[in-house]
C-alpha positions as MATLAB code, in Angstrom:
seq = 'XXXXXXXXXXXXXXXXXXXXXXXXXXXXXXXXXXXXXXXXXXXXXXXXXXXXXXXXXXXXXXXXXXXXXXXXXXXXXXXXXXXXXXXXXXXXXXXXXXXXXXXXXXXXXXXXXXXXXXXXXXXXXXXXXXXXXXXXXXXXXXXXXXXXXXXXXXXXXXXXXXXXXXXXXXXXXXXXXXXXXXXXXXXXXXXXXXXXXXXXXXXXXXXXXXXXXXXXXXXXXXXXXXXXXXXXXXXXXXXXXXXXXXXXXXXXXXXXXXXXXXXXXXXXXXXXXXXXXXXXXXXXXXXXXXXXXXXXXXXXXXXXXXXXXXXXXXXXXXXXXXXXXXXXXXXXXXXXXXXXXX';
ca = [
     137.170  283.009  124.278;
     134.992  279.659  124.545;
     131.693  279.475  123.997;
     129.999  280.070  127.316;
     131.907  283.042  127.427;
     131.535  284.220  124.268;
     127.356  284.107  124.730;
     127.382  286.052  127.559;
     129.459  288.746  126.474;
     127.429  288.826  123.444;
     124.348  288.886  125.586;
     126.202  291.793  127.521;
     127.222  293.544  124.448;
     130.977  293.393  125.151;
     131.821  290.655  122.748;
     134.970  291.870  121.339;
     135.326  292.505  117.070;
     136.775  289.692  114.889;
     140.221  289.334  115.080;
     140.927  290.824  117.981;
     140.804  289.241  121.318;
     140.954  292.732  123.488;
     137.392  293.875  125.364;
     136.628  297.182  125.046;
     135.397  298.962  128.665;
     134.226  301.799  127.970;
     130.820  299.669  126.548;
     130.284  299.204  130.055;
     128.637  302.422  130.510;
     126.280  302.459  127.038;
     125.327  298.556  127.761;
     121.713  298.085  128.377;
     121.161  298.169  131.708;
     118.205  295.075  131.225;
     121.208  292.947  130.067;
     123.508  294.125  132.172;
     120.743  293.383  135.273;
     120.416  289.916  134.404;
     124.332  289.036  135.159;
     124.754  291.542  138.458;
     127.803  289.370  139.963;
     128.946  288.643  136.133;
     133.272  288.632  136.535;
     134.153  289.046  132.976;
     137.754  287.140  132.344;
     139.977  289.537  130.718;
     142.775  288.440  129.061;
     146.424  289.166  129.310;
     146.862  293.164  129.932;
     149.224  295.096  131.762;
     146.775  295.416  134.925;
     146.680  292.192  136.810;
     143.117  290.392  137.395;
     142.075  291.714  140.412;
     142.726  295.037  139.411;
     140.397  294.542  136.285;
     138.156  292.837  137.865;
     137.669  295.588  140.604;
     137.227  298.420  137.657;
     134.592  296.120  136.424;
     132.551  296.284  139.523;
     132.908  299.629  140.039;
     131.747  299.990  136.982;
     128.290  297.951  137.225;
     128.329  299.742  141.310;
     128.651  303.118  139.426;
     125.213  302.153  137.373;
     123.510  300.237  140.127;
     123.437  297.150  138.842;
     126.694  295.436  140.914;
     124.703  296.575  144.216;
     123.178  294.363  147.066;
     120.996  297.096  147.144;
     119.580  296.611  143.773;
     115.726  294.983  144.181;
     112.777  293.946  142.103;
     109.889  296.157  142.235;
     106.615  294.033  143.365;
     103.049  295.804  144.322;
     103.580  295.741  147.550;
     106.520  298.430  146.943;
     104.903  302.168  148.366;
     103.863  304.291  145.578;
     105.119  307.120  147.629;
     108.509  306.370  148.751;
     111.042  303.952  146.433;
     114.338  303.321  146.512;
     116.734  304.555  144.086;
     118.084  301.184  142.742;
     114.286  299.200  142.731;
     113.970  298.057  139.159;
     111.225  295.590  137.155;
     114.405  293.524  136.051;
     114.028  289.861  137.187;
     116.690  288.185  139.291;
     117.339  290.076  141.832;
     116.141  290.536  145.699;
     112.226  291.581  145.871;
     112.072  295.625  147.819;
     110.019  293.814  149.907;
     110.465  290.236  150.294;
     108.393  287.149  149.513;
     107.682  285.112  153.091;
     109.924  282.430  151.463;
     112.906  284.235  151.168;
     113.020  285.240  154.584;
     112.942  281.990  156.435;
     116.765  282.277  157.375;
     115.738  285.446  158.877;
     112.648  284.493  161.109;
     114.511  283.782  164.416;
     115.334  287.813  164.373;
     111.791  288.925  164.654;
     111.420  286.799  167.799;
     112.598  288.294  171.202;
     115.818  286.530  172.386;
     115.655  287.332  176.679;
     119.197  286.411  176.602;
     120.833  288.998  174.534;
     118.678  291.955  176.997;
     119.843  292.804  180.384;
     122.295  289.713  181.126;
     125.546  291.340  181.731;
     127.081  287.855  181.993;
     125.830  287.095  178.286;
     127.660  289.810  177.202;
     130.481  287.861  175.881;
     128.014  285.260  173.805;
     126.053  288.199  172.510;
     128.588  289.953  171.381;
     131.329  287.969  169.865;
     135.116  288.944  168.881;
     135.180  288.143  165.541;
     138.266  288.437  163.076;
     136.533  289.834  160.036;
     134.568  292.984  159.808;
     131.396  293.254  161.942;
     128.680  294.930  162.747;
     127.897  295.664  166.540;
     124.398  296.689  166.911;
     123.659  298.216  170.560;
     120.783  300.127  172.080;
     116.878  298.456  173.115;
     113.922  296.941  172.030;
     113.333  299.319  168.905;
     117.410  298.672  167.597;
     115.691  294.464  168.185;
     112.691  294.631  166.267;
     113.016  297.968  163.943;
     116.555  298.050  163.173;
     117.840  294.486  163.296;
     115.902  292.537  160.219;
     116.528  295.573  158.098;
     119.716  295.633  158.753;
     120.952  292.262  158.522;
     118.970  292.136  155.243;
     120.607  295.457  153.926;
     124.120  293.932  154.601;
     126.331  290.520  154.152;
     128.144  291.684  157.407;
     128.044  289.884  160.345;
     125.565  291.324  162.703;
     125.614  290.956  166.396;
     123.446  292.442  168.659;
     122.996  293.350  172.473;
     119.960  295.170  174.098;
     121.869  297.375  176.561;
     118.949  299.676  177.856;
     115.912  298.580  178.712;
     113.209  300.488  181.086;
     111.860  297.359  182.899;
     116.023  296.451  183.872;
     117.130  298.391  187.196;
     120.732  298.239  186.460;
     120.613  299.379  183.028;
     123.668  302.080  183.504;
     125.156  298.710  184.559;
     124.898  296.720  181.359;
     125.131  299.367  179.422;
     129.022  300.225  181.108;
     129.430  295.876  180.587;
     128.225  296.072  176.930;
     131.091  299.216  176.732;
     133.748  296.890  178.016;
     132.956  294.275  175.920;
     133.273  296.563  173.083;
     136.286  297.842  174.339;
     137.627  293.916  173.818;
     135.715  292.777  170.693;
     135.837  296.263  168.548;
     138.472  296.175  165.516;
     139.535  299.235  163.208;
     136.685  299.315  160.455;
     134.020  297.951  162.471;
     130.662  299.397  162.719;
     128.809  300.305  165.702;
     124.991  301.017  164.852;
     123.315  302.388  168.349;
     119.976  302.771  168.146;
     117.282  303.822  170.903;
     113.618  305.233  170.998;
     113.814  308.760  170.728;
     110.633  309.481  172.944;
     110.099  308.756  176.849;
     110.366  305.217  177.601;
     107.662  304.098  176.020;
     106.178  306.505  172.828;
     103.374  307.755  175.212;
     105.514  309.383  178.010;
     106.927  312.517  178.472;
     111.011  312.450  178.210;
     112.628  313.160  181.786;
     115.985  314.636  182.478;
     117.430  312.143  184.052;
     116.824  310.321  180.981;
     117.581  313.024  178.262;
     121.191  313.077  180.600;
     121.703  309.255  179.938;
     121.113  309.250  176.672;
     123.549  311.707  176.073;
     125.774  309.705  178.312;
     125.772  306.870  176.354;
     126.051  308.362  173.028;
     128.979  310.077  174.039;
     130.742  307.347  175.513;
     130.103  304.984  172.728;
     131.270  307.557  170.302;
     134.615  308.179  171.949;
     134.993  304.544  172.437;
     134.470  303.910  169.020;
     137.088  307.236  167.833;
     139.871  305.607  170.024;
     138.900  301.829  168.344;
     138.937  303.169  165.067;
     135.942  302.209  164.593;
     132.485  303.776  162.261;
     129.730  304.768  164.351;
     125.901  304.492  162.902;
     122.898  306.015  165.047;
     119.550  305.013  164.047;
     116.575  306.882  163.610;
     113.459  305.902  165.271;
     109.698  305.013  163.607;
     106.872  307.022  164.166;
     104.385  306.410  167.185;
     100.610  305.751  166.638;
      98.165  306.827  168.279;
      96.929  303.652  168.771;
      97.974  299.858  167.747;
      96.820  298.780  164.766;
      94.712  295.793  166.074;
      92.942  299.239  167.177;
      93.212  301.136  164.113;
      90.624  298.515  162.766;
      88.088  299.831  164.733;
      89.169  303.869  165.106;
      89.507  305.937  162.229;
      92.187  307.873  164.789;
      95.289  306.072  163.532;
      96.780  308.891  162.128;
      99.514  311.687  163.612;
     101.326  314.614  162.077;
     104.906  313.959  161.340;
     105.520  317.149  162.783;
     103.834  316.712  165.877;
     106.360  313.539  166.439;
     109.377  314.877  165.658;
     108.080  317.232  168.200;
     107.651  314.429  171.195;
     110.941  313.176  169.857;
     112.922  317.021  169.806;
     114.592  316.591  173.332;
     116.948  313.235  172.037;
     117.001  315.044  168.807;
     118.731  317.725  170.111;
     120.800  315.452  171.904;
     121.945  314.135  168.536;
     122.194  317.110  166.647;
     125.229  318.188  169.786;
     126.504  314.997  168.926;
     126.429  315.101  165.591;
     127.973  318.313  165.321;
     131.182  317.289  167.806;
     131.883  314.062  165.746;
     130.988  314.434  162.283;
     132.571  311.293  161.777;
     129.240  309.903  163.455;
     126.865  309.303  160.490;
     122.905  309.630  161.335;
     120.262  307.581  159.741;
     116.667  309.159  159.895;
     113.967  306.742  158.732;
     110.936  308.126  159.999;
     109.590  309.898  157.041;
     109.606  306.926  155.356;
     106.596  305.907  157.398;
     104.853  308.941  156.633;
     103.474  310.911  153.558;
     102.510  314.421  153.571;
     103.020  315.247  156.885;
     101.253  311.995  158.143;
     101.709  309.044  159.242;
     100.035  306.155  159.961;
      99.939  301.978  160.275;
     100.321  301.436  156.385;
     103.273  301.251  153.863;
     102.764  304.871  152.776;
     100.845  304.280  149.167;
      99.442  300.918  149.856;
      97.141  299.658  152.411;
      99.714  296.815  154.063;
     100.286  297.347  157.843;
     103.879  298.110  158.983;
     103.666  298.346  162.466;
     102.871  295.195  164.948;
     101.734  298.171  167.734;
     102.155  301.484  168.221;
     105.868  301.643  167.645;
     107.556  298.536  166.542;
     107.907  297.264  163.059;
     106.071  294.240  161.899;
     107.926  291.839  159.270;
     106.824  294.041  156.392;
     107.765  296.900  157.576;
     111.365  295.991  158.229;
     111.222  294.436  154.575;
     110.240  297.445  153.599;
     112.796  299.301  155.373;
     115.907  297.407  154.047;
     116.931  298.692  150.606;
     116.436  302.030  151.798;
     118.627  301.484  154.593;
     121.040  299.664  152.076;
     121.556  302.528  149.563;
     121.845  304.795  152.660;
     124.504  302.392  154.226;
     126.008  302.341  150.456;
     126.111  305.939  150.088;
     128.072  306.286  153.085;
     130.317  304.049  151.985;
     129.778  301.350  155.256;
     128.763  298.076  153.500;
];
């Protein structure tokens, strides 16, 4: 073992005993998990056994997966964090990804949180929007709340390829149209393994009007036909959750003290699609359902802050701001994790 070697497995606390050269891996579990934080992409080079490398090496990483500490979604705690909701893998251990990030760190990331009028409504960008790809992707599919809600989380919360395509839109006529052009191109693109996240607001077109039928019936129309598209592609199938609505926009909230709502008086506004989703849900349980609202709220309300800190999430009634997404992404990571789809 040379030297640079030898110090970090001392610093791990797997340096192996004099005179023997073997590395024992059951340590991995009683190691410190400060010192094992420091190194989270640490590949230990075992020497000669009977199991080849890669097969050592992948017991090591589900080993430091199995703690937390070999996860993407492992992040530094910071004050911005909500006192009232954190994820499971946020740690004060330096060196890894902030729960919500620094400005800085985000840069790559900006061009996301802008509105891109090609990749909504154009049937005949399509194609450009939604690549074929030969490595596993994500396909990310539904309107202007999958754009701005979904979309920075997401693309934080994974090293996936993410490609998106707003498909439904109120203010685009021939919506059913795009929609059954954004199904072809699926059709095309999609590859066994690949993840389709659909995501849609879950009230009336906008979060002030009543749901009709005739939109409750396409809704259902094209969750169904994505999710049989995506059974005879092989494919996963994600369906996003939606935020809650204010009230009023924020910009308002400054001069209203009525920024608040009851959590239960919007999952109420949003029970028609619900339902919707629940059938669903039940007839494909390989369909897996991501419900993010209550992270937005905190005893039963919600309102334009972080819950537990006094930072504004929402950009107007509805959509996320950039804080809110950053807050948004480790929990959507673990969840993502936990369902085995990263």
């Amino acid at each position: 073992m040379n030297c640079c070697r030898l110090l970090v497995a001392l610093l791990l606390g797997l340096a192996p005993s004099c005179g023997t050269s073997k590395v024992d891996t059951s340590q991995l579990h009683s190691t410190s998990s400060f010192r094992l934080a420091l190194f989270p992409d640490f590949r230990l080079q075992w020497p000669h056994s009977h199991a080849t490398k890669d097969q050592q090496r992948k017991t090591l990483r589900s080993d430091l997966q199995a703690a937390g500490l070999g996860s993407r979604c492992a992040c530094t705690k910071r004050t911005e964090l909500s006192s009232t909701h954190v994820p499971k893998q946020a740690t004060l251990v330096a060196g890894k990804r902030f729960c919500v990030h620094k400005p800085e760190e985000i840069k790559d990331h900006a061009d996301f949180y802008r509105m891109t009028a090609e990749c909504f409504g154009h049937e005949d960008k399509v194609s450009h929007c939604l690549p074929k790809t030969g490595n596993r992707t994500i396909y990310l599919i539904g309107d202007c709340h999958a754009y701005i809600n979904v979309q920075p989380a997401l693309r934080l919360a994974t090293s996936l390829p993410v490609y998106f395509y707003g498909n439904n839109l109120p203010a685009i006529e021939s919506s059913e149209e795009v929609f059954q052009a954004v199904v072809d191109r699926l059709r095309v693109v999609l590859k066994p393994n690949d993840l389709v996240v659909f995501s849609e607001i879950l009230t009336g077109d906008d979060s002030k009007s009543e749901v009709t039928q005739a939109q409750l019936d396409s809704f259902e129309s094209r969750l169904t036909e994505t999710s049989e598209l995506c059974a005879e592609k092989h494919a996963k199938m994600v369906i996003m959750g939606d935020t809650p609505a204010l009230p009023i926009p924020p910009l308002l909230c400054r001069l209203s003290k009525n920024c608040s709502a009851s959590e239960a008086d919007i999952r109420s506004q949003q029970k028609a699609k619900r339902d919707i989703l629940a059938s669903v849900l039940k007839s494909s349980p390989a369909i897996k359902w991501f419900d993010y609202m209550h992270l937005f709220c905190h005893n039963g309300v919600c309102d334009q802050f972080i819950p537990g800190t006094k930072i504004e999430a929402f950009t107007d009634d509805d959509h996320l701001n950039r804080k809110g997404a950053q807050y948004l992404w480790p929990f959507m990571c673990e969840w993502l994790e936990s369902q085995q789809l990263l």
